[in-house]
PDB file of C-alpha atoms and ligand atoms in Angstrom:
ATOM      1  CA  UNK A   1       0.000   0.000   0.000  1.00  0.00           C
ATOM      2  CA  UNK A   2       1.663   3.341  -0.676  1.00  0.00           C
ATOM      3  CA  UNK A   3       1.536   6.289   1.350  1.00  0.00           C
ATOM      4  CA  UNK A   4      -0.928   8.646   0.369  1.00  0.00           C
ATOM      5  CA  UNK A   5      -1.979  12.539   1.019  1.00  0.00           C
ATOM      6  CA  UNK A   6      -4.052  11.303   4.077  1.00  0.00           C
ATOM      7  CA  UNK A   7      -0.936   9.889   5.586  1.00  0.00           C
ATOM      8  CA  UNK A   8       1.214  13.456   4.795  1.00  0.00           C
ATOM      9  CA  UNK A   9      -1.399  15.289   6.899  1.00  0.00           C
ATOM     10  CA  UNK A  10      -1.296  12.425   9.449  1.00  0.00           C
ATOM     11  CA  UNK A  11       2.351  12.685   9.905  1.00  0.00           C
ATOM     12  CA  UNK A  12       2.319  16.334  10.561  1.00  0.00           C
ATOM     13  CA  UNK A  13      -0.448  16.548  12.951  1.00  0.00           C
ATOM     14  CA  UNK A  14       1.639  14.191  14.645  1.00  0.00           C
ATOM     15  CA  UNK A  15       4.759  16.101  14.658  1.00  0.00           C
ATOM     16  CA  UNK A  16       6.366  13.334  12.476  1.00  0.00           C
ATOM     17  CA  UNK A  17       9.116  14.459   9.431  1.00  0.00           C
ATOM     18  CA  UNK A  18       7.833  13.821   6.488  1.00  0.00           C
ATOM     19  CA  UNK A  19      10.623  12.930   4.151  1.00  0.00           C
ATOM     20  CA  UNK A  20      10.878  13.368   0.158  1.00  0.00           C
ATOM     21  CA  UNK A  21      13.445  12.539  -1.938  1.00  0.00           C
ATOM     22  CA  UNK A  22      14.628  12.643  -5.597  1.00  0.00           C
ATOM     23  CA  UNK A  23      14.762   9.970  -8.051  1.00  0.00           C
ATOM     24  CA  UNK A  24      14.379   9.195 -11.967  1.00  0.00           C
ATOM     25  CA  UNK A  25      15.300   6.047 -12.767  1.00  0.00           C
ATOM     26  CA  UNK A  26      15.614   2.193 -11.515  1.00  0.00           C
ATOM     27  CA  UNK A  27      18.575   3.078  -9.696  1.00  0.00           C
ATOM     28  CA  UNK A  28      17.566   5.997  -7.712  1.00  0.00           C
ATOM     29  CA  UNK A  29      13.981   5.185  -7.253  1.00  0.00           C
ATOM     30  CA  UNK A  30      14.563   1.912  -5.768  1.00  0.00           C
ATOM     31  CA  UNK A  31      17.427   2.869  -3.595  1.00  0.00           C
ATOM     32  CA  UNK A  32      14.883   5.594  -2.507  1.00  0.00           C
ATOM     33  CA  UNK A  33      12.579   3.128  -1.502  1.00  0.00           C
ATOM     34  CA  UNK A  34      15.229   0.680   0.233  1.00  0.00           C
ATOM     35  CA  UNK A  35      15.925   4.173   2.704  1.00  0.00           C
ATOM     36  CA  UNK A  36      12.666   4.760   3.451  1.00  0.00           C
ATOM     37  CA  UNK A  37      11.553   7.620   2.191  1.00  0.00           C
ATOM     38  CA  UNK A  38       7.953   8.955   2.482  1.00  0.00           C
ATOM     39  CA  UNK A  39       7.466  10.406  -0.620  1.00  0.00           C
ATOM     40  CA  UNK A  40       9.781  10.322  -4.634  1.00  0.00           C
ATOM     41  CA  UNK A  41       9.489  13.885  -6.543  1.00  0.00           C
ATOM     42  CA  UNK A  42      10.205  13.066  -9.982  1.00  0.00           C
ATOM     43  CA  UNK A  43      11.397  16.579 -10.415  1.00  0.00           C
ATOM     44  CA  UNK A  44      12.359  18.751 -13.269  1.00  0.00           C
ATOM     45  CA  UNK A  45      15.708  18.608 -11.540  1.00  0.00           C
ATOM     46  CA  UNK A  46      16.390  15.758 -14.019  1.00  0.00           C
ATOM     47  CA  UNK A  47      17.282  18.895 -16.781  1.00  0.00           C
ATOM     48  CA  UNK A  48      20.134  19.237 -14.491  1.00  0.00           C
ATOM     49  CA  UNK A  49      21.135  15.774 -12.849  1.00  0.00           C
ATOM     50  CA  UNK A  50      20.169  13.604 -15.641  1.00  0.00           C
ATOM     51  CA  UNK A  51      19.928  15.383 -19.080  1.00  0.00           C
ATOM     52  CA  UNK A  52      22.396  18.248 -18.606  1.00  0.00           C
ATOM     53  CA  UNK A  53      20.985  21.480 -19.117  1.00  0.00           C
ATOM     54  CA  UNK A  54      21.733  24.666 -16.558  1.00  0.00           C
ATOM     55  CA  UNK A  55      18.282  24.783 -15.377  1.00  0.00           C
ATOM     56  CA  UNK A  56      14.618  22.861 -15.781  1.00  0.00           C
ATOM     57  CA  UNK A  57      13.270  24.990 -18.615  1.00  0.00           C
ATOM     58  CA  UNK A  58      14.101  22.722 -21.648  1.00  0.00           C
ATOM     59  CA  UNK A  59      12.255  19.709 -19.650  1.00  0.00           C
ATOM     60  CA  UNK A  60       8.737  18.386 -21.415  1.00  0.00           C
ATOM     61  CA  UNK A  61       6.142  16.960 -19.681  1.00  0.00           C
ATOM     62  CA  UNK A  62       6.955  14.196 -22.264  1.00  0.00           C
ATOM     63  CA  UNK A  63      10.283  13.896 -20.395  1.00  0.00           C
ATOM     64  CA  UNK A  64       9.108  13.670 -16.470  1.00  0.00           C
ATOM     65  CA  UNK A  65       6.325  11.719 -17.607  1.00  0.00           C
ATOM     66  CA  UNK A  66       8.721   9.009 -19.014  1.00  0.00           C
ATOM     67  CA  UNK A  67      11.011   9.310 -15.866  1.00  0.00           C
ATOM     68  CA  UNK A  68       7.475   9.084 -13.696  1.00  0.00           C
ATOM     69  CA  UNK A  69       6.650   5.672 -15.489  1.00  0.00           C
ATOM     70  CA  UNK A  70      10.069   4.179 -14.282  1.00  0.00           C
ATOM     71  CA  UNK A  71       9.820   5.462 -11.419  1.00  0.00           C
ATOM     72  CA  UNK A  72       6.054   4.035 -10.814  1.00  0.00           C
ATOM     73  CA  UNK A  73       6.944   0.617 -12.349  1.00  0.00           C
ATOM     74  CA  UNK A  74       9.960  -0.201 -10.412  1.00  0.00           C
ATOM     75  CA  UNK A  75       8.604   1.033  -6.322  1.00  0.00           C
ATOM     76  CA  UNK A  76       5.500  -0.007  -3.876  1.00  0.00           C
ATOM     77  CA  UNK A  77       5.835   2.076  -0.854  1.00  0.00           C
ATOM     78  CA  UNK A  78       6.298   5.721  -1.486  1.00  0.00           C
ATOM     79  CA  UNK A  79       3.711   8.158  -2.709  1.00  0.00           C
ATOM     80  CA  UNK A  80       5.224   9.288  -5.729  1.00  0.00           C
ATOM     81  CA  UNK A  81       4.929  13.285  -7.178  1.00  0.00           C
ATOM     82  CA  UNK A  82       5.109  14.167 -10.933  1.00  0.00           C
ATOM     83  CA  UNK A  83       6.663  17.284 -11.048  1.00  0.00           C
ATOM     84  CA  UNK A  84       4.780  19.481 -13.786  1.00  0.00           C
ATOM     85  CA  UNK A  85       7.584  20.944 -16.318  1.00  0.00           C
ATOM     86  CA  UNK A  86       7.877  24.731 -17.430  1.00  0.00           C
ATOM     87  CA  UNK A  87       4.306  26.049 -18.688  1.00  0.00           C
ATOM     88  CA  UNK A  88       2.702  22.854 -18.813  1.00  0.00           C
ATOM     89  CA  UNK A  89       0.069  24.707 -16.221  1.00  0.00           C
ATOM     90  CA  UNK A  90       0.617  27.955 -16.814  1.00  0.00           C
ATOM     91  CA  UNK A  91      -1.590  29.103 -19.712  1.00  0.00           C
ATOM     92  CA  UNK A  92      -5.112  28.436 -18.378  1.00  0.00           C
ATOM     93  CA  UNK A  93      -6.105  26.377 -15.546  1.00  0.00           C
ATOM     94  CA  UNK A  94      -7.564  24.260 -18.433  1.00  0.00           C
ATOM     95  CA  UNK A  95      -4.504  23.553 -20.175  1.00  0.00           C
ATOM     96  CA  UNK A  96      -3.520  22.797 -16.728  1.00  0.00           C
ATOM     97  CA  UNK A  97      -5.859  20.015 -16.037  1.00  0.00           C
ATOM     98  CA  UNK A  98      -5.139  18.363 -19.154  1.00  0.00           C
ATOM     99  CA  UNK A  99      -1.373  17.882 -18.468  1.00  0.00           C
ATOM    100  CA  UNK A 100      -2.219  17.069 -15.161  1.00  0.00           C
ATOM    101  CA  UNK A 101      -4.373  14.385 -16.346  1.00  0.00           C
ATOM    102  CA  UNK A 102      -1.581  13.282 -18.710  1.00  0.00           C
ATOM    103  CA  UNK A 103       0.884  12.938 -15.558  1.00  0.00           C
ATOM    104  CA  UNK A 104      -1.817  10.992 -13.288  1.00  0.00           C
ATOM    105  CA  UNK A 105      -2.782   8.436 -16.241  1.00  0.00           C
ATOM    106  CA  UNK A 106       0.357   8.158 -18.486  1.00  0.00           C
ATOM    107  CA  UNK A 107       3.046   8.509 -15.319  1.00  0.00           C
ATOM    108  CA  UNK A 108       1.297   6.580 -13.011  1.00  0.00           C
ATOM    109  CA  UNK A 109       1.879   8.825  -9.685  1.00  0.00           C
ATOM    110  CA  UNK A 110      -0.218   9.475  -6.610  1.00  0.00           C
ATOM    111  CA  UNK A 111       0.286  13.612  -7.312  1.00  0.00           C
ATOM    112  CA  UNK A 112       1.569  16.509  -9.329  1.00  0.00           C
ATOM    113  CA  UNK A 113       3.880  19.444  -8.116  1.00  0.00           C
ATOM    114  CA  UNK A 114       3.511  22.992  -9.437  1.00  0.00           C
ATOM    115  CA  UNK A 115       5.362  26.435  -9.217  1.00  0.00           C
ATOM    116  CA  UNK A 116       3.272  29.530  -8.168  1.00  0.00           C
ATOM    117  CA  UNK A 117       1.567  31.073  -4.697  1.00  0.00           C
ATOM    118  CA  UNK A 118      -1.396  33.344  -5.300  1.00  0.00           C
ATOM    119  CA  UNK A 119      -1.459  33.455  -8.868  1.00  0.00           C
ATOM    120  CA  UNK A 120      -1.921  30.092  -9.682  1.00  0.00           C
ATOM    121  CA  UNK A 121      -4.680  29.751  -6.623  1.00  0.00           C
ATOM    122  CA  UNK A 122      -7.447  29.317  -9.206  1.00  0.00           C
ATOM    123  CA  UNK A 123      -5.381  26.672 -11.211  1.00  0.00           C
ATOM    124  CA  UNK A 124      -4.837  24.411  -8.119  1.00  0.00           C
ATOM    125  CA  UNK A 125      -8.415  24.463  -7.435  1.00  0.00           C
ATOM    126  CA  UNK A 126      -9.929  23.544 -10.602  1.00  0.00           C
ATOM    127  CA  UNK A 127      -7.172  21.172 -10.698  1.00  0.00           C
ATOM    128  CA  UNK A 128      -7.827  19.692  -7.404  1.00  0.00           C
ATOM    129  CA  UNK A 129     -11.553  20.134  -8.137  1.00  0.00           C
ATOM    130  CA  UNK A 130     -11.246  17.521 -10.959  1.00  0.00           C
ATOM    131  CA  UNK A 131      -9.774  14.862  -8.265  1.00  0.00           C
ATOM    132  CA  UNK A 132      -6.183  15.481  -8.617  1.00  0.00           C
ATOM    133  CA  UNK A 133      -3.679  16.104  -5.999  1.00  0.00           C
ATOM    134  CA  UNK A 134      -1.786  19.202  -6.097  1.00  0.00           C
ATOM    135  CA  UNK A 135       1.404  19.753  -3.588  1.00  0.00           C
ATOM    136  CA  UNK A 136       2.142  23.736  -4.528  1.00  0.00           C
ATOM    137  CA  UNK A 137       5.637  25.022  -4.678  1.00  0.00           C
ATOM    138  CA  UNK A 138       6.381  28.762  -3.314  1.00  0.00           C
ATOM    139  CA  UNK A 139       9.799  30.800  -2.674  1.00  0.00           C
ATOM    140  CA  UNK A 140      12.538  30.855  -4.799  1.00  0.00           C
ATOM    141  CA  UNK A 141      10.605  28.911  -8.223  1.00  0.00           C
ATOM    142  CA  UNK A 142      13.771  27.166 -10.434  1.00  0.00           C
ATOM    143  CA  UNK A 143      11.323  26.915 -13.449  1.00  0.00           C
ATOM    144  CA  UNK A 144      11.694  31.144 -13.400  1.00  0.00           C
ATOM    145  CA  UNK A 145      15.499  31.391 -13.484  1.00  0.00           C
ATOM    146  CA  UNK A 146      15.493  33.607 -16.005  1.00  0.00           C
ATOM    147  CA  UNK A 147      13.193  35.765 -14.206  1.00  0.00           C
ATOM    148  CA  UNK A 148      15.044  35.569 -11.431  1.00  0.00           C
ATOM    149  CA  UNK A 149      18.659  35.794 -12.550  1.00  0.00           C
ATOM    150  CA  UNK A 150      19.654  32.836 -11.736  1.00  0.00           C
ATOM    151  CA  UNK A 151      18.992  29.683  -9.704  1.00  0.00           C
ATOM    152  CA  UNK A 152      20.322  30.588  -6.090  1.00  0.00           C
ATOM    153  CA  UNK A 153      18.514  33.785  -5.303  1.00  0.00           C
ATOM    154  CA  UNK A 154      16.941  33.699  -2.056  1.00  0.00           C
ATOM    155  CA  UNK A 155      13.477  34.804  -1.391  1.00  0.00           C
ATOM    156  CA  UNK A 156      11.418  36.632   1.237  1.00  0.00           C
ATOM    157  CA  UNK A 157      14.529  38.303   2.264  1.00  0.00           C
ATOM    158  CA  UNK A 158      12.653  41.681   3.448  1.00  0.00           C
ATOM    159  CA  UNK A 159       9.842  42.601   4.680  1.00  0.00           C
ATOM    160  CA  UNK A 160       7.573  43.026   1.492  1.00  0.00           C
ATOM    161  CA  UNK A 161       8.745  39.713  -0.774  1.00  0.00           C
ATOM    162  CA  UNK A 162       8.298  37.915   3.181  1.00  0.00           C
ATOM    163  CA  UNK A 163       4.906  39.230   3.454  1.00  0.00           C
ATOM    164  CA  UNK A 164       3.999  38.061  -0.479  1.00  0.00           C
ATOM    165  CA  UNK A 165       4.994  34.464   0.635  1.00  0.00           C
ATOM    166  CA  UNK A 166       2.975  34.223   3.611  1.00  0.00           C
ATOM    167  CA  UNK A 167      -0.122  35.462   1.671  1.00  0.00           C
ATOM    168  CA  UNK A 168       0.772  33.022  -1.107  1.00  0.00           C
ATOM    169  CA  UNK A 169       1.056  30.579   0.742  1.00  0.00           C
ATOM    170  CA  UNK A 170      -2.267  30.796   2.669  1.00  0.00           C
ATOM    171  CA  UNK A 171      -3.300  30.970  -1.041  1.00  0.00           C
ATOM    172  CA  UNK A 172      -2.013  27.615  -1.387  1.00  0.00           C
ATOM    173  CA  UNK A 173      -3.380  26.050   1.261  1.00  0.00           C
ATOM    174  CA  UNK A 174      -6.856  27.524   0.896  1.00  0.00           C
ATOM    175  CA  UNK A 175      -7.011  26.521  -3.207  1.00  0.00           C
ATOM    176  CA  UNK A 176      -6.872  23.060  -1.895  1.00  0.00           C
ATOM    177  CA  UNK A 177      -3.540  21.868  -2.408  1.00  0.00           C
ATOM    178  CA  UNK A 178      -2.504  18.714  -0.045  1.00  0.00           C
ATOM    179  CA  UNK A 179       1.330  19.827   1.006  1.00  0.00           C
ATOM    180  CA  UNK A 180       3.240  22.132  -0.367  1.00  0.00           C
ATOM    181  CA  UNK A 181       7.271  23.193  -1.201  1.00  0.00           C
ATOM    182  CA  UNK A 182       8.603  25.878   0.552  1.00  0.00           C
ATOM    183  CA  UNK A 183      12.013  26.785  -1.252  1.00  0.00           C
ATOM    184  CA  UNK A 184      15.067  28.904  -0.686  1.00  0.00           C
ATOM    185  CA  UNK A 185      13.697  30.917   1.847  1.00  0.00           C
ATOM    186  CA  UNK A 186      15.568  32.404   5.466  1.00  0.00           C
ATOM    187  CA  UNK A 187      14.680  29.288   7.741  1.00  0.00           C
ATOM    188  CA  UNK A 188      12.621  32.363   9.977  1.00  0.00           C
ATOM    189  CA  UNK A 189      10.223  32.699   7.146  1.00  0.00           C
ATOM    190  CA  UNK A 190      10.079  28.902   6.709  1.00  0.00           C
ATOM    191  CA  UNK A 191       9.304  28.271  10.237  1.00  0.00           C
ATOM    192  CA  UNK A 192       6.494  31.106   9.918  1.00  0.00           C
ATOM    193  CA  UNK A 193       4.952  29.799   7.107  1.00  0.00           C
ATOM    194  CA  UNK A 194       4.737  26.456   8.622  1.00  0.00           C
ATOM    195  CA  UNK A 195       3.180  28.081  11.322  1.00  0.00           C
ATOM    196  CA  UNK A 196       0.453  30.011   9.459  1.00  0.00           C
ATOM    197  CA  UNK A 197      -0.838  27.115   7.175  1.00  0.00           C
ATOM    198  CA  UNK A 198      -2.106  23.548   8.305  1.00  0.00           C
ATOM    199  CA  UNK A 199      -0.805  21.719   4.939  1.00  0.00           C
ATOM    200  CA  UNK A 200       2.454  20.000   5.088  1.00  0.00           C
ATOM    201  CA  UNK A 201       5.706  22.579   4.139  1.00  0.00           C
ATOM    202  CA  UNK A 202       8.468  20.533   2.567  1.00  0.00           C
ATOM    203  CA  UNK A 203      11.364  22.581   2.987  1.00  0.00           C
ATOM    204  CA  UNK A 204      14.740  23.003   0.824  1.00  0.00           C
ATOM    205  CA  UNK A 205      16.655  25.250   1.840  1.00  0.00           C
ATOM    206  CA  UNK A 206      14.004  26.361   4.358  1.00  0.00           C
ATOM    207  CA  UNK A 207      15.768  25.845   7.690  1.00  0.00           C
ATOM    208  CA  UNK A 208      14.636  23.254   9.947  1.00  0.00           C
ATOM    209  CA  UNK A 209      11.434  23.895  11.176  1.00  0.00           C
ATOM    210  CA  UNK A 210       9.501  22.579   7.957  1.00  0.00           C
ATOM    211  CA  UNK A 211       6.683  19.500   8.768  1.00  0.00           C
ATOM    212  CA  UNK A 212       9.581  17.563   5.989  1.00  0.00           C
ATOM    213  CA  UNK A 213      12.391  17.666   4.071  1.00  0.00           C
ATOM    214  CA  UNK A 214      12.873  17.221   0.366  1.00  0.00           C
ATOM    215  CA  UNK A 215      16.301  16.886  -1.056  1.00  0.00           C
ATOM    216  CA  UNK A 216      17.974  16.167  -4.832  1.00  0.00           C
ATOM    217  CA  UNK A 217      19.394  12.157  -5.003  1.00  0.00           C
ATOM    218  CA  UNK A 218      22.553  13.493  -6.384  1.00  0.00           C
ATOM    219  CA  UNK A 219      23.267  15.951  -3.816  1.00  0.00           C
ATOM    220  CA  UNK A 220      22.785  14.077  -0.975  1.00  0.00           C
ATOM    221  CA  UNK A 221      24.940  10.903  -2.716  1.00  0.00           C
ATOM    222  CA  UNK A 222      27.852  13.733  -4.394  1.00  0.00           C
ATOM    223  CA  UNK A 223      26.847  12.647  -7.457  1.00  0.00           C
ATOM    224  CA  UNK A 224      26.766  15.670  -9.503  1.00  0.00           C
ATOM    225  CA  UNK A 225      29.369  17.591  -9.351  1.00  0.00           C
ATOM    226  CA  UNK A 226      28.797  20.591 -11.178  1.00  0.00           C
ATOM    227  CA  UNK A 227      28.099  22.736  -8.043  1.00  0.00           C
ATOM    228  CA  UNK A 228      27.219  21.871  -4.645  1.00  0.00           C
ATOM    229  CA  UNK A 229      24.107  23.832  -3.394  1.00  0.00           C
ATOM    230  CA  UNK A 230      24.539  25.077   0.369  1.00  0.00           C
ATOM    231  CA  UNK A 231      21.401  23.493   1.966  1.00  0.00           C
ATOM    232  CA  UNK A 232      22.475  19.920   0.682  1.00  0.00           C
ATOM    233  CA  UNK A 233      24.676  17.294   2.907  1.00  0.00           C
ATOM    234  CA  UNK A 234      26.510  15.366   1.364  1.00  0.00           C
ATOM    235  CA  UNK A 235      26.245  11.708   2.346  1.00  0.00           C
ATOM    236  CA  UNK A 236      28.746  10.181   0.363  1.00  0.00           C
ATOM    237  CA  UNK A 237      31.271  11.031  -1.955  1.00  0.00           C
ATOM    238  CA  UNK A 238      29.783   9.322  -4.673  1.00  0.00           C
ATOM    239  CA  UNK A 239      31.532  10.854  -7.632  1.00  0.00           C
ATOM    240  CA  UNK A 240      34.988  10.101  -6.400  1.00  0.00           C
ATOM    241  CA  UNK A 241      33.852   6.942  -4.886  1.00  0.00           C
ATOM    242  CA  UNK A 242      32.279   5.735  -8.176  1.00  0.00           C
ATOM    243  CA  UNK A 243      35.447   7.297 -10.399  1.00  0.00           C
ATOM    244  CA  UNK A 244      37.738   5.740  -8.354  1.00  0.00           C
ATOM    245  CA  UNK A 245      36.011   1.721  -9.039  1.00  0.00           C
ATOM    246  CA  UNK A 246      35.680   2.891 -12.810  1.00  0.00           C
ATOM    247  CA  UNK A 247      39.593   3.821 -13.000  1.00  0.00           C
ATOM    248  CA  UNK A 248      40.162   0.710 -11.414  1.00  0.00           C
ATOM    249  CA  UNK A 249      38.363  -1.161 -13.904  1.00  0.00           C
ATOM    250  CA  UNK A 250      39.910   0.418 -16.881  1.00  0.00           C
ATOM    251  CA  UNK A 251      43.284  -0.359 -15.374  1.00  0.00           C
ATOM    252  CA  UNK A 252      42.138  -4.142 -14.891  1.00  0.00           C
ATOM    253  CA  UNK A 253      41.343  -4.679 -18.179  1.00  0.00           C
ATOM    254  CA  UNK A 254      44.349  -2.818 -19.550  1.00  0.00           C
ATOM    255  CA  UNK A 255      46.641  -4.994 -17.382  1.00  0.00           C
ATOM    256  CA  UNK A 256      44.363  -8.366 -18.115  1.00  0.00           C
ATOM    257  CA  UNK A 257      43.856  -8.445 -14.221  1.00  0.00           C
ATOM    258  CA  UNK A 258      39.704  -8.276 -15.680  1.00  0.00           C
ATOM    259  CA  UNK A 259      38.140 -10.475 -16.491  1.00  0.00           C
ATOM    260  CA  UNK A 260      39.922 -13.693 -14.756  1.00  0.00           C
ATOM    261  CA  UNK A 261      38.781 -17.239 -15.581  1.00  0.00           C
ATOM    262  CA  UNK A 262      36.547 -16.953 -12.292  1.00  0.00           C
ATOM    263  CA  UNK A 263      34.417 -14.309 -14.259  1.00  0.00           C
ATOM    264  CA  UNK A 264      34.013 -16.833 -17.219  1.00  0.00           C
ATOM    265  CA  UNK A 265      31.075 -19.339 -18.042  1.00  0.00           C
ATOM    266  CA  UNK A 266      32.702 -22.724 -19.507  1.00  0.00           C
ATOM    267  CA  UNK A 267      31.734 -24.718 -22.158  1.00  0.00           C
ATOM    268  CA  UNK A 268      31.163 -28.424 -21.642  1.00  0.00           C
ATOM    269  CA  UNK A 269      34.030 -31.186 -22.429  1.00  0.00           C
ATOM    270  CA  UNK A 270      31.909 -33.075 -25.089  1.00  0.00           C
ATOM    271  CA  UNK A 271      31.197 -29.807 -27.367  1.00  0.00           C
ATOM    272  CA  UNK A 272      34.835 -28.530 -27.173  1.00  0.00           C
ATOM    273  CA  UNK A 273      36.015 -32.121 -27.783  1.00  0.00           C
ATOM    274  CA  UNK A 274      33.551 -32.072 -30.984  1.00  0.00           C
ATOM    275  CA  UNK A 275      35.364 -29.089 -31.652  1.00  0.00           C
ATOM    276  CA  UNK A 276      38.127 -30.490 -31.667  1.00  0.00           C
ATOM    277  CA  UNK A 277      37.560 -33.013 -33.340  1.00  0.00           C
ATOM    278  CA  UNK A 278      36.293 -31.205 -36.898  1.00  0.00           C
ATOM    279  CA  UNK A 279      39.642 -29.236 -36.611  1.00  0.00           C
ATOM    280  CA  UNK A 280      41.414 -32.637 -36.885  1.00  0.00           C
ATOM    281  CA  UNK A 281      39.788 -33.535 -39.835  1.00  0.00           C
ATOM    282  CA  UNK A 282      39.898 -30.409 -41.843  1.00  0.00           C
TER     283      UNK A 282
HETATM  284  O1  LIG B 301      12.688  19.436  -9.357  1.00  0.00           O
HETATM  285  C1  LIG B 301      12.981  19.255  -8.185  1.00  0.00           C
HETATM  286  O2  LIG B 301      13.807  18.405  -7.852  1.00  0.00           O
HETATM  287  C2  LIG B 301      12.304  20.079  -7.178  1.00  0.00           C
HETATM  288  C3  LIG B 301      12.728  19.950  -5.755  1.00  0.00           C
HETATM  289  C4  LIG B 301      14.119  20.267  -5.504  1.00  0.00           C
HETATM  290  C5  LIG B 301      11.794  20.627  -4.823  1.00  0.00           C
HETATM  291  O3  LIG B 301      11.445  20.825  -7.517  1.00  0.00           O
END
């Protein structure tokens, strides 16, 4: 049985952490599941971590949805969250549903993610209106990096921009949405915002005081190594870890110390004396 909404408001109004991870693929989604988590965002991260662009813009709902079905196919347990890519909900809450109804059927997950406090109040609501699950995303938005300037920029730094993100995301929370992202924020605002709405906050780069956690798979593992974003641990050195075996490898095989005869399947007696045998008689 995997976990659902019902169990994300349980958690928090027992004071229990929820926690969200990352994942895209066999590989991270079942290791995901093997730790534990709660929840697997199958985020438009994967422009960065997996197909190699600067930022999420270039990713297609075409894209997350295939990383979704992987994702769905290969786990039980967590509730898994199709993240909805760069103006895939943005034109008219509409054009909205549709893609989210594309996610739900086509991906297989429990729940979509979207970018947006006030303004996108009335999209969440026909959105959750129609049956779907919507965990909002407010603070610093990655899928407006160009807006922004870049992909770091803190929000709700003063007064004003604080104030905008506790009315949006009271917003949020009233349009219907089950949880909801709180990004790159001071970890004061993050603890006030958790205060002011009764939804789950799932903070990055929040501060501590959010009802969970969500973090990237290949920041927590040091997989990706193009730059290493202040609010992530990391685990493991994964890169240099996973370098390291693969330079070991290539120096096997170079010095025929890989494969050995151990690594080899045999053939049986008779056939290679058969063999034999017709070289004989040519
Ligand atoms: O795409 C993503 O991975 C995200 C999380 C970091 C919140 O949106």
């Amino acid at each position: 049985m995997r976990v659902t909404i019902r169990d994300f408001q349980k958690m928090t109004d027992e004071g229990t952490p929820i926690t969200v991870l990352t994942a895209y693929d066999v590989t991270s989604a079942r290791l995901a599941e093997a730790a534990g988590v709660d929840s697997i965002l199958v985020g438009d991260s994967l422009g960065m971590v997996i197909q190699g662009y600067d930022n999420p813009v270039p990713v297609t709902l075409d894209h997350v949805i295939y990383h979704a079905q992987i994702v769905t196919r290969v786990t039980e347990k967590p509730l898994v969250i199709g993240d909805m890519p760069f103006m895939t909900y943005s034109i008219s809450p509409e054009q909205a549903l549709m893609n989210c109804a594309r996610m739900m059927q086509e991906g297989g997950v429990g729940a979509v993610k979207m970018e947006g406090g006030e303004i996108l109040a009335p999209t969440i609501e026909r959105i959750v209106s129609a049956g779907i699950p919507v965990m909002g995303h407010i603070g610093l938005l990655p899928q407006s990096v160009h807006k922004l300037g870049g992909l770091r920029r803190m929000q709700g730094k003063d007064e004003v921009s604080a104030r905008q993100l506790l009315q949006d995301a009271v917003a949020v929370e009233n349009a219907g949405a089950f949880a909801m992202v709180v990004e790159g924020v001071p970890a004061e605002l993050g603890r006030l915002i958790t205060q002011r709405v009764h939804i789950p906050t799932i903070g990055i780069a929040a501060g501590p005081d959010c009802d969970g956690q969500v973090q990237v798979f290949h920041d927590l593992l040091g997989l990706f190594e193009a730059f290493m974003p202040k609010h992530a641990k990391r685990y493991v050195e994964g890169a240099a870890l996973f370098k390291a075996a693969l330079t070991q490898y290539a120096e096997d095989v170079r010095a025929r110390r890989f494969p050995t005869i151990e690594h080899a399947v045999h053939m049986s007696p008779d056939v290679l004396s058969a063999l034999f045998a017709e070289d004989d008689e040519d």
